[in-house]
CSV table of C-alpha atoms and ligand atoms in Angstrom, one decimal:
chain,number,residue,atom,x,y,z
A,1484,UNK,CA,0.0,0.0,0.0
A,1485,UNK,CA,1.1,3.0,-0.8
A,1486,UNK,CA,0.4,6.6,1.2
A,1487,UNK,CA,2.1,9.9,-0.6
A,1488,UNK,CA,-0.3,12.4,0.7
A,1489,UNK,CA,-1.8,15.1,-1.8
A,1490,UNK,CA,-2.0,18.7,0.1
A,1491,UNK,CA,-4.3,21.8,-0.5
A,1492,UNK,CA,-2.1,23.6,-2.4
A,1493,UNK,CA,-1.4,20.5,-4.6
A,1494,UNK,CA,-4.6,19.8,-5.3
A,1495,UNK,CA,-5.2,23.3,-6.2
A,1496,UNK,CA,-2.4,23.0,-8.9
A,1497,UNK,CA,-4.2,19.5,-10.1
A,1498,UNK,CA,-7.4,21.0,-10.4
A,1499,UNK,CA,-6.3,24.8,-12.3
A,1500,UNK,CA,-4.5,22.0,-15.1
A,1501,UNK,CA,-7.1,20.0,-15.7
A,1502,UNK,CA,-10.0,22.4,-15.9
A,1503,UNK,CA,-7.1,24.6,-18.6
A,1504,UNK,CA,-6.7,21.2,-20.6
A,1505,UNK,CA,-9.5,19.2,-20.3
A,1506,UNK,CA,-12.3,21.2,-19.0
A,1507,UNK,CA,-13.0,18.7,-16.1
A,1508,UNK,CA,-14.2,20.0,-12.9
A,1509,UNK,CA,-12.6,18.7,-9.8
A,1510,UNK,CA,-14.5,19.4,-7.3
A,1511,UNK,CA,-12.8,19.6,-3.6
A,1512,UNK,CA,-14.4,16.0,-3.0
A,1513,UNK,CA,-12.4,14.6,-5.8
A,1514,UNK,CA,-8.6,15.3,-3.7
A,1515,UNK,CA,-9.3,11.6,-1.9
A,1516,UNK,CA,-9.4,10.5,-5.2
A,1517,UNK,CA,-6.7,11.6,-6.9
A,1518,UNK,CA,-4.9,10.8,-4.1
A,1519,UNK,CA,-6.2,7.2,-4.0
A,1520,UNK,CA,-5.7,6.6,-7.5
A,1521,UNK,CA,-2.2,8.3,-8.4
A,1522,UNK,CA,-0.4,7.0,-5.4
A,1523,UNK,CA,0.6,4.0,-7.0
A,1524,UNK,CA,1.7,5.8,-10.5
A,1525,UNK,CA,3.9,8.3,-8.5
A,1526,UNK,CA,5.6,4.8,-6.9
A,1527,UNK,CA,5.9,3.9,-10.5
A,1528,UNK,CA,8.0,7.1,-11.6
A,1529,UNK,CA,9.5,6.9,-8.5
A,1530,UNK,CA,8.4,10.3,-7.3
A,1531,UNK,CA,8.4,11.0,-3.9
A,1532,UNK,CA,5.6,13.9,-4.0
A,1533,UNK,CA,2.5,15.2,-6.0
A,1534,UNK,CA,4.4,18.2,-6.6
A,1535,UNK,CA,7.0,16.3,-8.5
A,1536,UNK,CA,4.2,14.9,-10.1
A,1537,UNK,CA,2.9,18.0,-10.6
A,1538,UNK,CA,5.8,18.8,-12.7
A,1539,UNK,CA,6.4,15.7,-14.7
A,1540,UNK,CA,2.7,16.0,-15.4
A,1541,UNK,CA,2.8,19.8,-17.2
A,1542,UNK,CA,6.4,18.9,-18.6
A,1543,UNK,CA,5.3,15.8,-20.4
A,1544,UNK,CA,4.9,17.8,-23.6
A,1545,UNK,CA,3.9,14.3,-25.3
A,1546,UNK,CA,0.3,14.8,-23.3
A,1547,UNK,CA,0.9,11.0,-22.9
A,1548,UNK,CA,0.7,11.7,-19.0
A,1549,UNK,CA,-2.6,13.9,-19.3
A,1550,UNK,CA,-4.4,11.2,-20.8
A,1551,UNK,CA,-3.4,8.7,-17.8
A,1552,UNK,CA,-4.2,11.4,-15.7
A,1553,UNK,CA,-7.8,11.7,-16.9
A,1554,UNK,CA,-8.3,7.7,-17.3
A,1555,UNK,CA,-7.1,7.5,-13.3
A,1556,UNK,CA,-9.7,9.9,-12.4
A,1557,UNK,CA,-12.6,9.1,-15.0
A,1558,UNK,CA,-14.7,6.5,-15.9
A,1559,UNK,CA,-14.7,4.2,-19.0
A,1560,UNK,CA,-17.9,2.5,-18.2
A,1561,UNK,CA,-19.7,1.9,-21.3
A,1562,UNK,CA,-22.4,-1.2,-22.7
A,1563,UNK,CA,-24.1,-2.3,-25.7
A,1564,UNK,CA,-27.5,-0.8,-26.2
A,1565,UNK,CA,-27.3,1.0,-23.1
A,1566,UNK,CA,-29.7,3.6,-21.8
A,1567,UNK,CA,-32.5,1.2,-23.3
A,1568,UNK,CA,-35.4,4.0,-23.6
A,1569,UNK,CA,-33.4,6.0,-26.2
A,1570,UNK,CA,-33.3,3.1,-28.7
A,1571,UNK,CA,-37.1,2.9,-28.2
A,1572,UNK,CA,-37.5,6.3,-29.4
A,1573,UNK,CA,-35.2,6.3,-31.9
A,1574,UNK,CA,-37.3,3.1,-33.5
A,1575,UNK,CA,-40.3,5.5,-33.4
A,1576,UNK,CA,-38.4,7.9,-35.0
A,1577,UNK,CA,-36.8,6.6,-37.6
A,1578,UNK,CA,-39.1,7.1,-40.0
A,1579,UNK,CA,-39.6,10.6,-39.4
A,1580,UNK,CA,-35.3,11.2,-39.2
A,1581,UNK,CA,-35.0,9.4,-42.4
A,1582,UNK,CA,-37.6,10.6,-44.2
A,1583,UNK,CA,-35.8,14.2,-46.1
A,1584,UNK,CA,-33.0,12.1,-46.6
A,1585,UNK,CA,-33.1,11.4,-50.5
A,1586,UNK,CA,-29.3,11.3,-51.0
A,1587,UNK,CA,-29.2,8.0,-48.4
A,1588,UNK,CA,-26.4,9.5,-46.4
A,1589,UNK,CA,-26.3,9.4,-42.5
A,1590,UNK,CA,-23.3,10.9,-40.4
A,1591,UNK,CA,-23.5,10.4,-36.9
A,1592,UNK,CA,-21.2,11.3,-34.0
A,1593,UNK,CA,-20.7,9.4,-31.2
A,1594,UNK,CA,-18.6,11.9,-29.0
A,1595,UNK,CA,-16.9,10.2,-26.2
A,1596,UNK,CA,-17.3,7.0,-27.7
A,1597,UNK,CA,-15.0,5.2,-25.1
A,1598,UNK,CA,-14.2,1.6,-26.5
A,1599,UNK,CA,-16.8,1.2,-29.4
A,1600,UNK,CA,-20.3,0.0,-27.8
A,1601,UNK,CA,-21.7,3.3,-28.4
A,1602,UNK,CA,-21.5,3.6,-32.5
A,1603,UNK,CA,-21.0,-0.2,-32.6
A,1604,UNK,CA,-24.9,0.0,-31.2
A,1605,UNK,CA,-25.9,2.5,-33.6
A,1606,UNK,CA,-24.5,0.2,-36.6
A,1607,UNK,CA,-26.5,-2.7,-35.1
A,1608,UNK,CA,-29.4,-0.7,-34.3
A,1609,UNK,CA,-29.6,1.0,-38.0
A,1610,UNK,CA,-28.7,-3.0,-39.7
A,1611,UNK,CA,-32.8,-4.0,-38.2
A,1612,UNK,CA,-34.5,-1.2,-38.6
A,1613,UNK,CA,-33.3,0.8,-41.3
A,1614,UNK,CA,-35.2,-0.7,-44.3
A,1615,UNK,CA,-32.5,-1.5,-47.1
A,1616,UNK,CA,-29.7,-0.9,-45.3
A,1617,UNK,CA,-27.3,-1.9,-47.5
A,1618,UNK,CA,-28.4,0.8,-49.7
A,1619,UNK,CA,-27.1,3.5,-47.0
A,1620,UNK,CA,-24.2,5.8,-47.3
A,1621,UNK,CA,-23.7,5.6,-43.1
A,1622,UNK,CA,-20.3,7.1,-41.2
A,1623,UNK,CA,-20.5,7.1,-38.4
A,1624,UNK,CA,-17.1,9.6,-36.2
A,1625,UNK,CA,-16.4,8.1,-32.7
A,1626,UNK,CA,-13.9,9.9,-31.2
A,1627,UNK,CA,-12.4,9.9,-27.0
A,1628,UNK,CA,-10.1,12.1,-25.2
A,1629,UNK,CA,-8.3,8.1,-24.5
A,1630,UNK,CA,-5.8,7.0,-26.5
A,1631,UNK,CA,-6.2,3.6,-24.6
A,1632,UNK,CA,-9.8,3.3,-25.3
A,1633,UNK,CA,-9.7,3.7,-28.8
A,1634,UNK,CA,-7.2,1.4,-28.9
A,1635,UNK,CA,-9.8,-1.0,-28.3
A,1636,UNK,CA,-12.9,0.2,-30.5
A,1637,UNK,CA,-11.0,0.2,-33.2
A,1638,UNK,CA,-9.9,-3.8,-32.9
A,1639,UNK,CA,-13.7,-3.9,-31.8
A,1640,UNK,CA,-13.4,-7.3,-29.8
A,1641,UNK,CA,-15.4,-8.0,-26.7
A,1642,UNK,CA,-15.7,-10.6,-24.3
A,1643,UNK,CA,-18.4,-13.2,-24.1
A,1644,UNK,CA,-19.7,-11.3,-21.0
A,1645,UNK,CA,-20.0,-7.9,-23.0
A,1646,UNK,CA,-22.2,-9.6,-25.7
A,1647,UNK,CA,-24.1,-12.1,-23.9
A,1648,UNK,CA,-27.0,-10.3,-22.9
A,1649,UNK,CA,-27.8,-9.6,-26.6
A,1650,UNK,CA,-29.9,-11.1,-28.8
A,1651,UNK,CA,-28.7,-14.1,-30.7
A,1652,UNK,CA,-29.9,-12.6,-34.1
A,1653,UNK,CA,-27.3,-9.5,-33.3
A,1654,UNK,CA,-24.8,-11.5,-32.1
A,1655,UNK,CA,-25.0,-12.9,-35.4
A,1656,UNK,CA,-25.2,-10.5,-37.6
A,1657,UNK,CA,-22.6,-8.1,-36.2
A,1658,UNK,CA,-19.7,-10.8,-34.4
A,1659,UNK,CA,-17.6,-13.2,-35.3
A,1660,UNK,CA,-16.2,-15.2,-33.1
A,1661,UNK,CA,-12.1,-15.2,-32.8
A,1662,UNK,CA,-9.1,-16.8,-30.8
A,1663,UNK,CA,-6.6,-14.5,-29.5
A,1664,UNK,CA,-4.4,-15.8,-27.7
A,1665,UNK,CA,-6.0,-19.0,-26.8
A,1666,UNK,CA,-8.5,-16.3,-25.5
A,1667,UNK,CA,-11.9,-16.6,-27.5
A,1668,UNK,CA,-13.3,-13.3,-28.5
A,1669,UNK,CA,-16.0,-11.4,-30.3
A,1670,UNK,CA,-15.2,-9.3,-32.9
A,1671,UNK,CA,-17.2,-6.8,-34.8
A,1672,UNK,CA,-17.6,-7.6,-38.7
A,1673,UNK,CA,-15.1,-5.9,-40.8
A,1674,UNK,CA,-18.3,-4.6,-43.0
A,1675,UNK,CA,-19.7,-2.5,-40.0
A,1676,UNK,CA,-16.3,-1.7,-38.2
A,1677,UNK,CA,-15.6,0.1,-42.2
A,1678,UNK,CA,-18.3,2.5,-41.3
A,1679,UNK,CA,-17.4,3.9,-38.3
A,1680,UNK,CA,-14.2,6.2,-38.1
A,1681,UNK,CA,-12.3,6.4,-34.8
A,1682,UNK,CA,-10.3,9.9,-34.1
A,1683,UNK,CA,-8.5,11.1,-30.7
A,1684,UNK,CA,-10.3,14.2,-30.0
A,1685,UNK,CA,-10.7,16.4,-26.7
A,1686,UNK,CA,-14.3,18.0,-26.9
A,1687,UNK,CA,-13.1,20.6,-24.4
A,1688,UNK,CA,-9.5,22.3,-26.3
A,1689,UNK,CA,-9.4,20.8,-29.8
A,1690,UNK,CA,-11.0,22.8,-32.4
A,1691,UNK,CA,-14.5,22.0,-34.6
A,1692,UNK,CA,-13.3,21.3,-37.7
A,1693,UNK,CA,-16.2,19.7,-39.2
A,1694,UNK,CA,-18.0,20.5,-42.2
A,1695,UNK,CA,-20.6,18.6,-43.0
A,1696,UNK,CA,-24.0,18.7,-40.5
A,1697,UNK,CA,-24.5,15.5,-38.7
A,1698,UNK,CA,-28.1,13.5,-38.3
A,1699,UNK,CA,-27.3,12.8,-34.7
A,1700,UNK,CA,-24.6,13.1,-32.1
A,1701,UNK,CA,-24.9,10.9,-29.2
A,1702,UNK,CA,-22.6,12.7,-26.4
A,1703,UNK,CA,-23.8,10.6,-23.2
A,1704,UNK,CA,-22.6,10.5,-20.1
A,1705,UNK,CA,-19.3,12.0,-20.7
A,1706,UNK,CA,-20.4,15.9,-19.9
A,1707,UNK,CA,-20.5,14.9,-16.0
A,1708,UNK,CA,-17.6,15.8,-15.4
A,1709,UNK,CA,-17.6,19.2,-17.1
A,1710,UNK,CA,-18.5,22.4,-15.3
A,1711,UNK,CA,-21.5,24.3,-16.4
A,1712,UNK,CA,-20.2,27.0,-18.6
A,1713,UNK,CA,-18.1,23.8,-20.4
A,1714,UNK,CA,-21.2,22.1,-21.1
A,1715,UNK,CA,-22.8,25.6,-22.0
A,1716,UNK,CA,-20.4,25.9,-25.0
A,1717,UNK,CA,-20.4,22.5,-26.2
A,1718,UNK,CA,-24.2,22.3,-26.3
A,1719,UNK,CA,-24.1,25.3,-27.9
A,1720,UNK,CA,-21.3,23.5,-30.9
A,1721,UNK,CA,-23.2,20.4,-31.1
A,1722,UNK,CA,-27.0,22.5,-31.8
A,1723,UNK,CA,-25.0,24.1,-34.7
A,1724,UNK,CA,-23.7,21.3,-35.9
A,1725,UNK,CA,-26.9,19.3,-36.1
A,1726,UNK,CA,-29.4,19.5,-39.2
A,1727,UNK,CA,-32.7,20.9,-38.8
A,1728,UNK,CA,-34.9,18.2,-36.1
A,1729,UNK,CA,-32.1,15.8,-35.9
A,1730,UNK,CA,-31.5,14.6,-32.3
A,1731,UNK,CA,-28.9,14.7,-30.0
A,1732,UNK,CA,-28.7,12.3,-26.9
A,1733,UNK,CA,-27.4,13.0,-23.5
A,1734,UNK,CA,-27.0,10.1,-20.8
A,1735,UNK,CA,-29.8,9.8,-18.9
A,1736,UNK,CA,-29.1,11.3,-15.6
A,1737,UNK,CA,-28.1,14.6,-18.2
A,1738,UNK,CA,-30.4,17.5,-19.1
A,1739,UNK,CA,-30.3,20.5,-20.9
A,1740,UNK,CA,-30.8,23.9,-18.7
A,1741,UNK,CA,-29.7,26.3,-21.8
A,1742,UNK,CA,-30.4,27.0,-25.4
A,1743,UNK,CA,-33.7,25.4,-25.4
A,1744,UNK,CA,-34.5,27.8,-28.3
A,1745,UNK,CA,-32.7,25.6,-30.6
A,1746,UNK,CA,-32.9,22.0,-28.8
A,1747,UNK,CA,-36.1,20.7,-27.8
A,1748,UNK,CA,-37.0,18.0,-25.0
A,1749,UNK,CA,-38.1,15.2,-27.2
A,1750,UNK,CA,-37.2,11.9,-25.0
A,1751,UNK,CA,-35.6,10.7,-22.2
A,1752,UNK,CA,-32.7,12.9,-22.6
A,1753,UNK,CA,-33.1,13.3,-26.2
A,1754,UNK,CA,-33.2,16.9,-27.9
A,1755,UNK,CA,-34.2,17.7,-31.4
A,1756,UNK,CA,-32.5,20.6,-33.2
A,1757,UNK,CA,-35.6,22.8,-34.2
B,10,SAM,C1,-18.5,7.0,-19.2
B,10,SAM,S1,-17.8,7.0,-20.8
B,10,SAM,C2,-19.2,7.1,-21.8
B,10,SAM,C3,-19.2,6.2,-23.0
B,10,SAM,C4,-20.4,6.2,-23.9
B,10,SAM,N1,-20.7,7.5,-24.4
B,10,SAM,C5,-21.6,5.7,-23.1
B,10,SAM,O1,-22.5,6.5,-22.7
B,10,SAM,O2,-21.7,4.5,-22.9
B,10,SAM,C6,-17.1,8.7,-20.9
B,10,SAM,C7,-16.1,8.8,-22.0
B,10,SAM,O3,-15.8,10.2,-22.2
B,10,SAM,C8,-14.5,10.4,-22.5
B,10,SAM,N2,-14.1,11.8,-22.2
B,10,SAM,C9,-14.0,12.5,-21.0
B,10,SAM,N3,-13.6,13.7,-21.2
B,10,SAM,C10,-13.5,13.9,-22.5
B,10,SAM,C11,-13.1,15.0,-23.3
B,10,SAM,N4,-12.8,16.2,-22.8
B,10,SAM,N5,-13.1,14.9,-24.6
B,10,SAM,C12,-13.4,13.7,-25.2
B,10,SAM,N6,-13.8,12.6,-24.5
B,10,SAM,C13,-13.8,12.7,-23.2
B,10,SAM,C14,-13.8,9.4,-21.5
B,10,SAM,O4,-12.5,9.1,-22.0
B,10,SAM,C15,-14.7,8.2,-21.6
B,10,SAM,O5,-14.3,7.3,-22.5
């Protein structure tokens, strides 16, 4: 066990950086965690303070070190076809979505994808009910602040655990079933992994450099940790970015308290673009 202690002042240094870089709010309850969960890297680099790794932290210029930093104090926690309500209403509104679109192209964005379940869902959820969907032009941009993360989506392989609450026709349709290592794994087809592109991308600093409107953005559960006037601005990038009544989906513990002139309630945590 290890037991460098994290002081005030420290933490005050911690929590200036990572609001500058990431946009994450630490709030003073968080200084247990850090603590908790760095002790062990600081053993690692054989630092004896978190002043020293303070320092290594801003001096890594690779942002290598940010990115652990942010993993160590953030969650990864993702699932296939979670938050079941929204995939309720999107086969409701389907239909309706699809129904302007005459050139049979769909881009979606599936910000803060973590390791793939998110537009990996999508994929599976347009394959049943997106009549002809072959005939679809669909790209789907997943992109994480995690290096690590997207490391994994884009291999797209998943334990039997991960899948084994779907249902067999899905399982079916979307795996194939590998051996890695003597390990058995499931591995998303190469004709649906081709239609999602996977990008390192920090929704807080990088810049938008998008041009083309998307038909949704899911952006769920990753604005937690994001201080109001963060969220504020990003809500505020994503309504622009979305065609006219295309939807975008928050987790479900997320709502919107601003610009509800241009995003309206439509769902469980589901806005349309008006
Ligand atoms: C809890 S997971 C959510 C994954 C998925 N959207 C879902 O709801 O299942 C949150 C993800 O947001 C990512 N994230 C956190 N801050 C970010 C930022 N500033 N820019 C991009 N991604 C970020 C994390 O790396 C993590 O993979």
């Amino acid at each position: 066990m290890y037991d460098i202690e994290l002081n005030p002042s420290e933490f005050k240094l911690f929590r200036t950086y990572i609001y500058e870089r990431v946009g994450i709010s630490l709030s003073e309850q968080k200084s247990m965690l850090i603590k908790g969960r760095l002790n062990r890297r600081l053993h690692e680099l054989k630092l004896q303070s978190f002043r020293d790794y303070y320092d290594y932290l801003v001096n890594d210029l690779s942002g290598e070190e940010l990115l652990f930093f942010v993993s160590a104090i953030s969650t990864n926690v993702t699932s296939f076809f979670r938050e079941e309500a929204q995939w309720r209403w999107l086969q409701e509104h389907l239909p309706e979505l699809i129904s302007t679109k005459r050139d049979k192209k769909i881009r979606i964005w599936s910000a803060g994808c973590s390791s793939g379940e998110e537009p990996y869902t999508i994929l599976m959820f347009l394959q049943n009910h997106l009549p002809d969907f072959e005939s679809w032009d669909i790209k789907i941009l997943a992109t994480d602040i995690s290096s690590k993360v997207l490391t994994h989506a884009v291999a797209g392989c998943y334990e039997l655990k991960q899948i084994e609450q779907l249902p067999k026709n899905i399982v079916v349709q979307s795996f194939e079933k590998i051996k890695n290592n003597d390990e058995i794994k499931y591995q998303i087809k190469p004709f649906l992994r081709d239609k999602v592109t996977f990008r390192l991308y920090n929704l807080v600093t990088d810049e938008f450099f998008f041009k083309n409107k998307f038909d949704m953005i899911f952006c769920r559960n990753v604005m937690i940790y994001f201080d109001d006037e963060t969220r504020h601005q990003l809500i505020g990038r994503f309504a622009q970015l979305l065609s006219k009544g295309s939807p975008l989906f928050l987790g479900s513990s997320e709502s919107l308290t601003t610009h509800k002139e241009t995003l309206k309630l439509s769902g469980s945590s589901i806005y349309k673009k008006l």
